[in-house]
Coordinates of C-alpha atoms in Angstrom, one line a residue:
Chain A
M24 CA 17.8 -79.7 -85.5
S25 CA 16.3 -82.8 -83.8
D26 CA 19.3 -84.9 -85.0
R27 CA 21.7 -82.6 -83.1
V28 CA 19.6 -83.0 -79.9
A29 CA 19.8 -86.7 -80.3
I30 CA 23.6 -86.5 -80.7
T31 CA 24.1 -84.6 -77.5
G32 CA 21.9 -87.2 -75.8
D33 CA 19.9 -84.6 -73.9
I34 CA 16.3 -84.5 -75.0
E35 CA 15.4 -81.5 -72.9
L36 CA 17.9 -79.2 -74.4
P37 CA 16.5 -75.7 -74.8
D38 CA 17.0 -74.0 -78.1
E39 CA 19.9 -71.8 -77.0
H40 CA 22.0 -74.8 -76.1
V41 CA 21.5 -76.2 -79.5
D42 CA 22.7 -72.9 -81.0
E43 CA 25.8 -73.1 -78.9
A44 CA 26.5 -76.6 -80.1
T45 CA 26.2 -75.4 -83.7
E46 CA 28.6 -72.6 -83.0
D47 CA 31.1 -75.1 -81.5
R48 CA 31.1 -77.0 -84.7
V49 CA 32.2 -74.1 -86.9
A50 CA 34.6 -72.8 -84.4
S51 CA 38.2 -72.3 -85.5
L52 CA 41.3 -73.2 -83.6
W53 CA 41.3 -69.6 -82.3
G54 CA 37.6 -69.9 -81.2
D55 CA 38.3 -73.2 -79.4
A56 CA 41.4 -71.7 -77.8
W57 CA 39.6 -68.7 -76.6
R58 CA 36.9 -70.8 -74.9
A59 CA 39.5 -73.0 -73.3
L60 CA 41.4 -69.9 -72.2
I61 CA 38.8 -67.9 -70.4
R62 CA 38.1 -71.0 -68.2
K63 CA 41.7 -71.2 -67.1
P64 CA 42.6 -69.3 -63.9
I65 CA 46.2 -69.0 -65.0
F66 CA 45.3 -67.2 -68.2
V67 CA 42.8 -64.9 -66.4
I68 CA 45.3 -64.0 -63.7
S69 CA 48.1 -63.3 -66.1
A70 CA 45.8 -61.3 -68.4
L71 CA 44.6 -59.2 -65.5
L72 CA 48.2 -58.5 -64.3
I73 CA 49.2 -57.5 -67.8
L74 CA 46.2 -55.3 -68.1
I75 CA 47.1 -53.6 -64.8
M76 CA 50.7 -53.0 -66.0
M77 CA 49.4 -51.6 -69.3
V78 CA 47.1 -49.2 -67.5
M79 CA 50.0 -48.3 -65.2
A80 CA 52.2 -47.6 -68.3
V81 CA 49.6 -45.4 -70.0
F82 CA 48.0 -43.6 -67.0
P83 CA 50.4 -43.7 -64.1
G84 CA 48.5 -40.9 -62.5
L85 CA 45.6 -43.3 -61.7
F86 CA 47.9 -45.2 -59.2
T87 CA 49.7 -42.4 -57.5
S88 CA 49.1 -38.7 -57.1
K89 CA 52.8 -38.0 -56.2
D90 CA 55.3 -36.7 -58.7
P91 CA 58.2 -39.2 -59.1
R92 CA 60.5 -36.3 -59.9
S93 CA 59.8 -34.2 -56.9
C94 CA 62.6 -35.2 -54.5
P95 CA 63.1 -33.4 -51.2
L96 CA 66.6 -34.4 -50.1
S97 CA 65.5 -34.0 -46.5
E98 CA 63.4 -37.2 -46.8
A99 CA 66.1 -39.4 -48.3
L100 CA 66.3 -43.1 -47.6
Q101 CA 63.1 -43.6 -45.6
T102 CA 61.8 -47.1 -45.0
P103 CA 58.2 -47.8 -46.2
S104 CA 55.5 -45.9 -44.2
A105 CA 51.9 -44.7 -44.7
E106 CA 53.2 -41.5 -46.3
H107 CA 55.7 -43.3 -48.6
W108 CA 54.4 -46.8 -49.3
F109 CA 57.7 -48.1 -50.7
G110 CA 59.8 -45.6 -48.8
T111 CA 62.1 -43.1 -50.5
D112 CA 65.3 -43.4 -52.4
V113 CA 68.7 -41.7 -51.8
Q114 CA 67.5 -38.4 -53.2
G115 CA 64.2 -38.4 -51.3
C116 CA 61.9 -39.3 -54.2
D117 CA 58.8 -41.2 -53.4
Y118 CA 59.7 -44.8 -54.4
Y119 CA 56.2 -46.0 -54.9
A120 CA 55.6 -43.2 -57.5
R121 CA 58.9 -44.1 -59.2
T122 CA 58.0 -47.8 -59.3
I123 CA 54.7 -47.0 -60.9
Y124 CA 56.2 -44.6 -63.5
G125 CA 58.9 -47.2 -64.3
A126 CA 56.2 -49.4 -65.9
R127 CA 56.1 -47.1 -68.9
V128 CA 59.5 -47.7 -70.4
S129 CA 59.5 -51.5 -69.6
I130 CA 56.1 -52.1 -71.3
T131 CA 57.0 -49.7 -74.2
I132 CA 60.3 -51.4 -74.9
G133 CA 58.7 -54.9 -74.5
L134 CA 56.0 -54.2 -77.0
I135 CA 58.0 -52.2 -79.6
V136 CA 60.8 -54.8 -79.7
T137 CA 58.4 -57.8 -80.0
T138 CA 56.3 -56.1 -82.7
F139 CA 59.3 -55.2 -84.9
A140 CA 61.2 -58.4 -84.3
L141 CA 57.9 -60.3 -85.1
T142 CA 57.4 -58.3 -88.3
I143 CA 61.0 -59.0 -89.5
A144 CA 60.5 -62.7 -88.6
L145 CA 57.2 -63.0 -90.4
V146 CA 58.4 -61.4 -93.6
G147 CA 61.8 -63.1 -93.6
G148 CA 60.6 -66.4 -92.3
S149 CA 57.7 -66.8 -94.7
I150 CA 59.8 -65.8 -97.7
S151 CA 62.6 -68.2 -96.5
G152 CA 60.2 -71.1 -95.7
Y153 CA 57.9 -70.7 -98.7
Y154 CA 60.4 -70.2 -101.5
G155 CA 63.2 -72.4 -100.2
G156 CA 66.3 -72.8 -102.4
I157 CA 68.9 -70.1 -102.7
V158 CA 66.8 -67.5 -101.0
D159 CA 66.3 -69.8 -98.0
T160 CA 70.0 -70.6 -97.8
L161 CA 70.9 -66.9 -97.9
I162 CA 68.4 -65.9 -95.2
A163 CA 69.3 -68.9 -93.1
R164 CA 73.0 -68.0 -93.1
V165 CA 72.5 -64.4 -92.3
T166 CA 70.2 -65.5 -89.4
D167 CA 72.9 -67.9 -88.2
M168 CA 75.4 -65.1 -88.1
W169 CA 73.2 -62.9 -85.9
F170 CA 72.1 -65.8 -83.9
A171 CA 75.7 -66.5 -83.0
I172 CA 75.9 -63.3 -81.0
P173 CA 74.4 -63.8 -77.5
T174 CA 71.9 -61.1 -76.6
I175 CA 73.4 -59.5 -73.5
L176 CA 76.9 -59.8 -74.8
G177 CA 76.0 -58.2 -78.1
G178 CA 73.8 -55.6 -76.3
I179 CA 76.7 -54.4 -74.2
V180 CA 79.0 -54.1 -77.3
I181 CA 76.4 -52.3 -79.5
L182 CA 74.9 -50.0 -76.8
A183 CA 78.3 -48.8 -75.8
L184 CA 78.4 -47.1 -79.3
F185 CA 75.7 -44.6 -78.3
Q186 CA 76.5 -41.6 -76.1
N187 CA 72.8 -41.0 -75.4
R188 CA 70.7 -44.1 -74.8
G189 CA 67.0 -43.7 -74.7
V190 CA 64.0 -46.0 -75.3
A191 CA 64.7 -45.8 -79.1
Q192 CA 68.3 -46.9 -78.9
V193 CA 67.7 -49.8 -76.4
S194 CA 64.8 -51.0 -78.5
L195 CA 66.7 -50.9 -81.7
V196 CA 69.5 -53.0 -80.2
L197 CA 67.1 -55.6 -78.7
I198 CA 65.3 -55.8 -82.1
V199 CA 68.6 -56.3 -84.0
L200 CA 69.6 -59.1 -81.6
G201 CA 66.1 -60.6 -81.1
W202 CA 64.7 -61.4 -84.5
P203 CA 66.8 -64.5 -85.5
T204 CA 65.2 -66.9 -83.0
M205 CA 61.7 -65.8 -84.1
L206 CA 62.5 -66.0 -87.8
R207 CA 63.7 -69.6 -87.4
L208 CA 60.4 -70.4 -85.6
V209 CA 58.3 -68.8 -88.4
R210 CA 60.3 -70.5 -91.1
S211 CA 59.9 -74.0 -89.6
S212 CA 56.2 -73.3 -89.0
V213 CA 55.7 -72.2 -92.6
I214 CA 57.5 -75.2 -94.0
S215 CA 55.3 -77.5 -92.0
V216 CA 52.2 -75.9 -93.4
K217 CA 53.1 -75.3 -97.0
E218 CA 52.8 -78.9 -98.1
T219 CA 49.2 -79.2 -97.0
E220 CA 46.3 -79.8 -99.5
Y221 CA 44.6 -76.5 -99.0
V222 CA 47.7 -74.7 -100.1
D223 CA 47.9 -76.9 -103.2
S224 CA 44.3 -76.2 -104.0
A225 CA 44.7 -72.5 -103.5
R226 CA 47.6 -72.6 -105.9
A227 CA 45.6 -74.7 -108.4
L228 CA 42.9 -72.0 -108.2
G229 CA 45.5 -69.5 -109.4
A230 CA 46.1 -67.6 -106.2
T231 CA 49.2 -65.5 -106.1
D232 CA 52.2 -66.3 -103.8
F233 CA 51.4 -63.2 -101.8
R234 CA 47.8 -64.4 -101.3
I235 CA 48.8 -67.9 -100.5
I236 CA 51.3 -66.7 -97.8
T237 CA 49.1 -64.1 -96.2
R238 CA 45.7 -65.8 -96.4
H239 CA 46.5 -69.5 -96.1
I240 CA 50.0 -70.2 -94.7
L241 CA 50.6 -67.5 -92.1
P242 CA 47.2 -67.8 -90.3
N243 CA 47.8 -71.5 -89.9
S244 CA 51.4 -71.3 -88.8
L245 CA 50.9 -68.4 -86.4
A246 CA 50.1 -70.4 -83.2
P247 CA 53.6 -71.3 -82.1
V248 CA 54.8 -67.8 -83.1
I249 CA 52.1 -66.1 -81.0
V250 CA 53.1 -68.2 -78.0
Y251 CA 56.8 -67.3 -78.4
A252 CA 56.1 -63.6 -79.0
T253 CA 54.1 -63.4 -75.8
I254 CA 57.0 -64.9 -73.8
T255 CA 59.4 -62.6 -75.7
V256 CA 57.7 -59.5 -74.3
G257 CA 58.6 -60.7 -70.8
V258 CA 62.1 -61.7 -71.9
V259 CA 62.7 -58.3 -73.5
I260 CA 61.6 -56.5 -70.4
A261 CA 64.0 -58.5 -68.4
A262 CA 66.8 -57.9 -70.9
E263 CA 66.2 -54.1 -70.9
A264 CA 66.4 -54.1 -67.1
A265 CA 69.6 -56.2 -67.2
L266 CA 71.2 -53.8 -69.7
S267 CA 70.2 -50.8 -67.6
F268 CA 71.5 -52.5 -64.6
L269 CA 74.9 -52.9 -66.3
N270 CA 74.8 -49.2 -67.1
V271 CA 74.6 -49.7 -70.8
G272 CA 70.9 -49.4 -71.1
L273 CA 68.7 -46.4 -70.2
Q274 CA 70.4 -43.4 -68.5
L275 CA 69.3 -41.2 -65.7
P276 CA 67.0 -39.2 -65.4
A277 CA 64.9 -41.9 -67.1
I278 CA 62.8 -43.9 -64.7
S279 CA 63.3 -47.6 -65.2
W280 CA 63.2 -50.6 -62.9
G281 CA 66.6 -51.8 -64.1
L282 CA 68.1 -48.4 -63.3
M283 CA 66.5 -48.3 -59.9
I284 CA 68.0 -51.8 -59.1
S285 CA 71.3 -50.6 -60.4
T286 CA 71.3 -47.6 -58.1
A287 CA 70.1 -49.7 -55.2
Q288 CA 72.9 -52.3 -55.4
N289 CA 75.3 -50.1 -53.4
R290 CA 72.9 -49.9 -50.5
I291 CA 71.5 -53.5 -50.3
L292 CA 72.7 -53.8 -46.8
T293 CA 71.3 -50.6 -45.4
S294 CA 68.2 -50.1 -47.6
P295 CA 67.2 -53.4 -49.0
H296 CA 63.7 -52.0 -49.8
L297 CA 65.3 -50.0 -52.7
L298 CA 66.2 -53.3 -54.3
F299 CA 63.1 -55.3 -53.3
F300 CA 60.2 -53.2 -54.7
P301 CA 61.4 -52.6 -58.3
G302 CA 62.8 -56.2 -58.3
A303 CA 59.4 -57.5 -57.3
V304 CA 57.4 -55.5 -59.7
L305 CA 59.8 -56.4 -62.5
S306 CA 59.5 -60.0 -61.7
I307 CA 55.7 -59.9 -61.6
T308 CA 55.6 -58.3 -65.0
V309 CA 58.0 -60.8 -66.6
F310 CA 56.1 -63.6 -64.8
S311 CA 52.8 -62.5 -66.2
F312 CA 53.9 -62.6 -69.8
I313 CA 55.6 -66.0 -69.4
L314 CA 52.5 -67.3 -67.7
M315 CA 50.3 -65.9 -70.5
G316 CA 52.6 -67.6 -73.1
D317 CA 52.3 -70.9 -71.2
A318 CA 48.5 -70.7 -71.1
L319 CA 48.4 -69.8 -74.8
R320 CA 50.5 -72.8 -75.6
D321 CA 48.3 -75.2 -73.7
A322 CA 45.2 -73.7 -75.5
L323 CA 46.7 -73.6 -79.0
D324 CA 48.5 -76.9 -79.1
P325 CA 46.0 -79.6 -79.6
K326 CA 48.7 -82.3 -78.9
L327 CA 48.8 -81.3 -75.3
R328 CA 45.1 -81.7 -74.6
Chain B
M732 CA 77.5 -89.2 -91.4
G733 CA 80.9 -88.2 -92.7
R734 CA 79.3 -86.1 -95.5
Y735 CA 77.0 -84.5 -93.0
L736 CA 79.9 -83.6 -90.7
T737 CA 81.9 -82.1 -93.5
R738 CA 78.9 -80.0 -94.6
R739 CA 78.2 -78.8 -91.1
V740 CA 81.9 -77.8 -90.6
L741 CA 81.9 -76.0 -94.0
Q742 CA 78.8 -74.1 -92.9
F743 CA 80.4 -73.2 -89.7
I744 CA 83.2 -71.2 -91.3
P745 CA 81.2 -68.4 -93.0
V746 CA 78.9 -68.1 -90.0
F747 CA 81.9 -67.6 -87.7
L748 CA 83.5 -65.1 -90.0
G749 CA 80.3 -63.3 -90.5
A750 CA 79.5 -63.0 -86.8
T751 CA 83.0 -61.9 -85.9
L752 CA 82.9 -59.3 -88.8
L753 CA 79.6 -57.9 -87.4
I754 CA 81.2 -57.5 -84.0
F755 CA 84.4 -56.1 -85.4
I756 CA 82.5 -53.4 -87.4
M757 CA 80.3 -52.5 -84.4
V758 CA 83.3 -52.1 -82.1
W759 CA 85.5 -50.1 -84.4
I760 CA 82.9 -47.6 -85.2
I761 CA 82.7 -46.7 -81.5
P762 CA 83.1 -42.9 -81.6
G763 CA 86.1 -41.4 -80.0
D764 CA 89.8 -41.6 -80.6
P765 CA 91.5 -44.2 -78.4
I766 CA 95.0 -43.1 -79.4
R767 CA 94.3 -39.6 -78.2
A768 CA 92.7 -40.9 -75.0
L769 CA 96.0 -42.8 -74.4
A770 CA 97.9 -39.5 -74.1
G771 CA 95.5 -38.1 -71.5
D772 CA 95.6 -34.3 -71.1
R773 CA 98.9 -33.7 -72.7
A774 CA 99.3 -33.3 -76.4
M775 CA 101.0 -36.3 -78.2
P776 CA 103.8 -35.7 -80.7
E777 CA 102.5 -36.2 -84.2
S778 CA 105.2 -38.8 -84.9
V779 CA 104.3 -41.0 -82.0
R780 CA 100.6 -40.6 -82.9
A781 CA 101.3 -41.8 -86.4
A782 CA 103.5 -44.7 -85.3
L783 CA 100.8 -45.9 -82.8
T784 CA 98.0 -45.5 -85.4
E785 CA 100.1 -47.6 -87.8
E786 CA 100.9 -50.2 -85.2
Y787 CA 97.3 -50.8 -84.4
N788 CA 96.4 -50.7 -88.2
L789 CA 93.9 -47.9 -87.5
D790 CA 95.0 -46.1 -90.7
K791 CA 93.9 -49.0 -93.0
P792 CA 90.4 -49.5 -94.3
A793 CA 88.0 -51.5 -92.1
W794 CA 88.0 -54.7 -94.1
Q795 CA 91.8 -54.8 -94.1
Q796 CA 91.9 -54.3 -90.4
Y797 CA 89.4 -57.2 -90.0
W798 CA 91.5 -59.4 -92.2
L799 CA 94.7 -58.7 -90.4
Y800 CA 93.0 -59.2 -87.1
I801 CA 91.2 -62.5 -87.9
S802 CA 94.3 -64.1 -89.5
G803 CA 96.2 -63.1 -86.3
V804 CA 93.4 -64.8 -84.2
F805 CA 93.9 -68.1 -86.0
Q806 CA 97.6 -67.9 -85.0
G807 CA 96.6 -67.3 -81.4
D808 CA 97.4 -63.6 -81.6
F809 CA 94.5 -61.5 -80.3
G810 CA 96.4 -58.2 -80.5
T811 CA 97.4 -56.0 -77.6
D812 CA 95.4 -53.6 -75.6
F813 CA 96.3 -50.0 -75.7
R814 CA 98.8 -50.4 -72.9
G815 CA 100.8 -52.9 -74.8
R816 CA 99.7 -56.0 -72.9
P817 CA 98.6 -59.0 -75.1
V818 CA 94.9 -59.6 -75.0
S819 CA 95.6 -63.3 -75.0
E820 CA 97.4 -62.9 -71.7
L821 CA 94.4 -61.1 -70.2
M822 CA 92.2 -63.9 -71.5
G823 CA 94.5 -66.5 -70.1
Q824 CA 94.0 -65.0 -66.7
R825 CA 90.3 -64.5 -66.9
I826 CA 89.0 -67.5 -68.8
P827 CA 89.9 -70.1 -66.1
I828 CA 87.8 -68.2 -63.6
T829 CA 84.8 -68.0 -65.7
A830 CA 85.3 -71.5 -66.9
R831 CA 85.1 -72.7 -63.3
L832 CA 81.9 -70.7 -62.7
A833 CA 80.4 -72.0 -65.9
I834 CA 81.3 -75.6 -65.3
L835 CA 79.7 -75.5 -61.8
A836 CA 76.6 -73.8 -63.2
F837 CA 76.4 -76.3 -66.0
G838 CA 76.7 -79.1 -63.4
F839 CA 73.9 -77.7 -61.3
E840 CA 71.7 -77.3 -64.4
V841 CA 72.2 -80.8 -65.7
I842 CA 72.1 -82.7 -62.4
I843 CA 69.3 -80.8 -60.6
G844 CA 67.4 -79.9 -63.7
I845 CA 67.2 -83.4 -65.2
A846 CA 66.5 -84.9 -61.8
A847 CA 63.6 -82.5 -61.1
G848 CA 62.3 -83.1 -64.6
I849 CA 62.3 -86.9 -64.1
V850 CA 60.6 -86.6 -60.7
A851 CA 57.9 -84.4 -62.2
G852 CA 57.5 -86.3 -65.4
V853 CA 57.1 -89.9 -64.3
R854 CA 54.0 -89.1 -62.3
K855 CA 52.3 -86.3 -64.3
G856 CA 49.9 -84.3 -62.2
N857 CA 50.9 -85.3 -58.7
Y858 CA 52.0 -82.8 -56.1
L859 CA 55.7 -83.2 -56.8
D860 CA 54.9 -82.4 -60.5
N861 CA 53.0 -79.3 -59.5
L862 CA 55.8 -78.3 -57.1
V863 CA 58.4 -78.5 -59.9
L864 CA 56.2 -76.7 -62.4
T865 CA 55.4 -73.8 -60.1
S866 CA 58.9 -73.4 -58.7
T867 CA 60.5 -73.4 -62.1
L868 CA 58.1 -70.9 -63.4
V869 CA 58.9 -68.5 -60.5
V870 CA 62.7 -69.0 -61.1
I871 CA 62.3 -68.3 -64.8
A872 CA 60.3 -65.1 -64.2
I873 CA 62.8 -63.5 -61.7
P874 CA 65.5 -61.7 -63.7
I875 CA 68.9 -63.1 -62.9
F876 CA 70.3 -59.9 -61.3
V877 CA 67.3 -59.7 -58.9
L878 CA 67.8 -63.4 -58.1
G879 CA 71.6 -62.8 -57.6
F880 CA 71.0 -60.0 -55.1
L881 CA 68.3 -62.0 -53.3
A882 CA 70.7 -65.0 -52.9
Q883 CA 73.5 -62.7 -51.8
L884 CA 71.3 -61.0 -49.2
L885 CA 69.8 -64.3 -47.9
L886 CA 72.7 -66.8 -48.0
G887 CA 75.6 -64.4 -47.8
V888 CA 74.4 -61.7 -45.3
Q889 CA 71.3 -62.9 -43.4
F890 CA 72.5 -66.5 -43.1
P891 CA 76.2 -66.3 -43.8
I892 CA 76.7 -69.8 -45.3
F893 CA 78.5 -68.6 -48.4
P894 CA 81.0 -65.8 -49.0
V895 CA 79.2 -62.6 -50.1
A896 CA 81.6 -61.8 -52.9
G897 CA 85.0 -62.4 -54.3
I898 CA 86.8 -65.6 -55.0
R899 CA 89.2 -65.8 -52.1
E900 CA 87.8 -69.1 -50.7
G901 CA 88.5 -71.2 -53.8
W902 CA 85.8 -73.5 -55.2
F903 CA 83.5 -72.8 -52.3
S904 CA 83.1 -69.1 -53.2
Y905 CA 82.0 -70.1 -56.7
L906 CA 79.0 -72.2 -55.4
L907 CA 76.5 -69.5 -54.9
P908 CA 77.3 -67.5 -58.0
A909 CA 77.2 -70.7 -60.1
L910 CA 73.8 -71.7 -58.6
V911 CA 72.4 -68.2 -59.5
L912 CA 74.0 -68.3 -62.9
G913 CA 72.6 -71.8 -63.6
S914 CA 69.2 -71.3 -62.0
V915 CA 67.1 -70.1 -65.0
S916 CA 68.5 -72.7 -67.3
L917 CA 68.0 -75.3 -64.5
A918 CA 64.3 -74.4 -64.5
Y919 CA 64.1 -74.7 -68.3
I920 CA 65.9 -78.0 -68.3
A921 CA 63.5 -79.4 -65.7
R922 CA 60.5 -78.3 -67.7
L923 CA 61.9 -79.6 -71.0
T924 CA 62.8 -83.0 -69.4
R925 CA 59.4 -83.2 -67.9
A926 CA 57.6 -82.4 -71.1
A927 CA 59.7 -84.8 -73.2
L928 CA 59.3 -87.5 -70.7
V929 CA 55.5 -87.1 -70.5
E930 CA 55.2 -87.3 -74.2
N931 CA 57.6 -90.2 -74.7
L932 CA 56.0 -92.3 -71.9
R933 CA 52.9 -92.5 -74.2
A934 CA 54.9 -93.9 -77.1
D935 CA 54.4 -97.4 -78.4
Y936 CA 57.9 -98.5 -77.7
V937 CA 57.4 -97.8 -74.0
R938 CA 54.3 -100.0 -73.9
T939 CA 56.3 -102.7 -75.7
A940 CA 59.1 -102.4 -73.2
T941 CA 56.7 -102.5 -70.2
S942 CA 54.8 -105.5 -71.6
K943 CA 58.1 -107.3 -72.2
G944 CA 58.3 -107.3 -68.4
L945 CA 61.1 -104.8 -68.1
S946 CA 61.3 -103.0 -64.7
R947 CA 60.0 -99.5 -64.5
L948 CA 63.5 -98.2 -63.8
R949 CA 64.8 -99.7 -67.0
V950 CA 61.8 -98.5 -69.1
V951 CA 62.1 -94.9 -67.8
G952 CA 65.9 -94.8 -67.2
V953 CA 67.1 -96.4 -70.4
H954 CA 64.4 -96.5 -73.1
T955 CA 62.5 -93.3 -72.5
L956 CA 65.1 -91.0 -71.0
R957 CA 67.5 -91.4 -73.9
N958 CA 64.9 -90.1 -76.4
S959 CA 63.8 -87.4 -74.0
M960 CA 67.3 -85.9 -73.8
I961 CA 67.2 -84.6 -77.3
P962 CA 65.5 -81.3 -76.6
V963 CA 67.5 -80.9 -73.5
V964 CA 70.8 -81.3 -75.3
T965 CA 69.7 -78.8 -77.9
F966 CA 68.8 -76.4 -75.2
L967 CA 72.2 -76.9 -73.5
A968 CA 74.0 -75.6 -76.6
I969 CA 71.8 -72.6 -77.1
D970 CA 72.0 -72.0 -73.4
L971 CA 75.7 -71.4 -73.5
G972 CA 75.0 -68.0 -75.1
A973 CA 72.7 -67.1 -72.2
L974 CA 75.3 -68.4 -69.8
M975 CA 77.8 -66.0 -71.2
G976 CA 75.4 -63.0 -70.9
G977 CA 74.5 -64.2 -67.4
A978 CA 78.2 -64.5 -66.5
I979 CA 78.6 -60.8 -67.0
I980 CA 75.8 -60.0 -64.6
T981 CA 76.7 -62.7 -62.1
E982 CA 80.4 -61.7 -62.1
T983 CA 79.3 -58.0 -61.5
I984 CA 77.1 -58.9 -58.6
F985 CA 79.5 -61.3 -56.9
N986 CA 82.6 -59.4 -57.8
I987 CA 84.3 -62.2 -59.7
P988 CA 87.2 -61.2 -62.0
G989 CA 86.2 -63.4 -64.9
I990 CA 85.9 -62.9 -68.6
G991 CA 82.4 -61.3 -68.4
R992 CA 83.8 -58.5 -66.2
A993 CA 86.7 -58.1 -68.6
V994 CA 84.3 -57.5 -71.6
F995 CA 82.4 -55.0 -69.5
E996 CA 85.5 -53.1 -68.4
G997 CA 86.8 -53.2 -72.0
V998 CA 83.6 -51.5 -73.3
Q999 CA 83.7 -48.9 -70.6
R1000 CA 87.4 -48.1 -71.4
Q1001 CA 86.8 -48.2 -75.2
E1002 CA 89.4 -50.9 -75.5
G1003 CA 88.3 -52.3 -78.8
T1004 CA 90.9 -55.1 -79.0
V1005 CA 89.9 -56.5 -75.6
V1006 CA 86.2 -56.5 -76.5
V1007 CA 86.6 -57.9 -79.9
G1008 CA 89.1 -60.5 -78.7
I1009 CA 86.9 -61.9 -76.0
V1010 CA 83.6 -61.7 -77.9
T1011 CA 85.3 -63.4 -80.8
F1012 CA 86.4 -66.1 -78.5
L1013 CA 83.0 -66.5 -76.9
V1014 CA 81.2 -66.7 -80.3
F1015 CA 83.7 -69.3 -81.3
I1016 CA 83.0 -71.4 -78.3
Y1017 CA 79.3 -70.9 -78.8
L1018 CA 79.3 -72.1 -82.4
I1019 CA 81.5 -75.1 -81.6
A1020 CA 79.0 -76.1 -78.9
N1021 CA 76.2 -75.9 -81.5
L1022 CA 78.2 -78.0 -83.9
V1023 CA 78.9 -80.7 -81.2
V1024 CA 75.2 -80.8 -80.4
D1025 CA 74.2 -81.4 -84.0
V1026 CA 76.6 -84.4 -84.1
L1027 CA 75.3 -85.6 -80.7
Y1028 CA 71.8 -85.9 -82.2
A1029 CA 72.9 -88.9 -84.2
V1030 CA 74.2 -90.6 -81.1
L1031 CA 71.1 -90.0 -79.1
D1032 CA 68.4 -90.7 -81.6
P1033 CA 69.0 -93.3 -84.3
R1034 CA 65.7 -92.1 -86.0
I1035 CA 67.5 -89.0 -87.2
R1036 CA 69.2 -89.7 -90.4
Y1037 CA 71.7 -87.7 -92.4
E1038 CA 71.4 -87.5 -96.1

C-alpha cells in the first residue's frame, strides 16, 4: 500500500484515493473508456438527447396530452401558437403531437435494423475472418455483390415490391442492404486480433473455436464495430425518412417524420413550419447518434489520445 | 502489378453478374402483370398478349430471361420499355443531365472538402479546426432532403440567387442542387483529410523533411498530403453509391429530369426494363470506380505492395 502512495507522489492521500488508483490499474479498455466518456460534454449531451428520444418513442404521452390522430379540419394549416406549439397540418392535426409520436417508428427502425445487421455481421464476419480460406472467399464475394447495390437505389427497387409497407418491410429492406459494410468491418477487426498471443494460448489450452471466437476474439475486436453501429442507427433513421419521403417507405396513416416532410413539400412556400419541425427533430436525432459514435471512437481508440 | 490487376478484374466479373442478377430477380418478381396494364381497361386479344409476352421473354424461366438480358446489355441493348422505346435511348437522354450534376457535386466535394480538411488539419485545435469540425458534423447530421429544401427556401426563394427548380438556366441551375448533393460527402472528405493529415504530420518522414530544411508548404503539400489522400480516395469511390442515391432525392427536390428521376418513375410505373437497365448501369459504374481506386492505391502509396 505504501508503495502505491509513493508512486502517486502524494503522501497525504486518504485511503479511498488509493483504492481508486488500484481500480484504475485493473480497469479494462471499457472501464477506461467509460471514465473518459462521462467527463466529455459531447457524450453526455448526445446520450441525454438519445435518452429523451427513447422516452419519446416509448411514452409519447409524457410529452403531449393531445391525440395526433384527432384532426379537426376547421383548424387546418395554422401557424405555431400557444394552443398548437408547432401549428397544425393540412388536415388540422396538432403538429407537435405528430412530431412527438413520429419518434416511435424512427427509433424502432433504427434499433431493429442495427441489431439485426450487427448480428449478421458478427456471425458472418467472425466466421469469415477466423477461418479464412474458401469460406472467407465465399462470404467475401457474396458481401461484395450486396455491397455493390447502393442503399437508397436498392431500397427503392425492393420496397416497390411490397403493396403494404410497414415498419417490418422497411426494416427488412434496410437490414438486407445494410449488413455488408458492417460485416467487412467485423471481418477485418477479427483478422487483426486472431494472430495475437492470447488467442494462441487459448488454443494451446484446448479451447474450442466457438469459445475462442466468442470469449477472446469478439470482445477484443468489438470497439470499432460498436462505434460504427452507433453511427448506423442515425444513418438508418435518415434512410428510413428518405425512403418515406420518396413515397416508397412507410405509408399513411403511419406517423413518420419522413412522411411528414414528404407531405409538407408541396406547401413549403405557404407553410414552411410543416417542413421545419419534423426536419429539425429528425436532424437532432440523427445528429445525436453520430455525435455519440464520435465520442465513443475518441474514447475507445487509444491511438487518438 | 499486372497479376494484381488481372486478379482484380477477374473478381469484378462475378460480383457484377451477381449484383445485377440480384436486382433482376427482385424487379421481375414485382407483383402485377405489366402486359395487362398496357392494355388499360379494355381486354387484350389473347394472340397479341401471347406475342408481347414472347417478345419480352416473359414466358421463359427467370434464369433464361436474365441470360438473354445480360448478353444484350453487353451489346449495348438494354431492351425496350413497354411502349416500345429503347431503354438505351432514355438513358442517353437522362445520363448527361445526372452526369453534369454529379461532376459538379464531385468538384465541390474534392475542392472544398480537401481545402477545409487541410486548413483544419495543419493547425489541430485552433479555432478554424473547431469551426470545420463543428460545421461538418452539422452537415452530416442533416438528412439530404431536409438540407435540399432548406437550400431551396433560403437561396432560391428568400434570397433568389439561384433558380428554385428545373434546368432551364444551363450550368447555373445545377449549382445549388450539386452543392446540396455533394454537401454530406464534402463534410466527410474534410474530416477524413483532417484526420489523415493530423496523423501523418506526426510521422518520422515529416520530421526528416522538416529538418532537411524544406519549406512548410512543401512538407505539407507534397510529402504529407500525398499519403493523406489514401482514405479520401477510397471514400470517393464508395461515395459514388451514396451520390447515386442522393441524386434521386436531389433530382426530386429540384425537379431535374436526370437518371435518378427515371429510376423512380420506372418503379412507380412498374417498368422493369427501365429500372433494371438503369440500376445495372449504375452498379457497373460503381464497381468500375472501386476497381480504379484499388489501382490508384499503388500510385498514391508506394508502401502498398501487390503479391
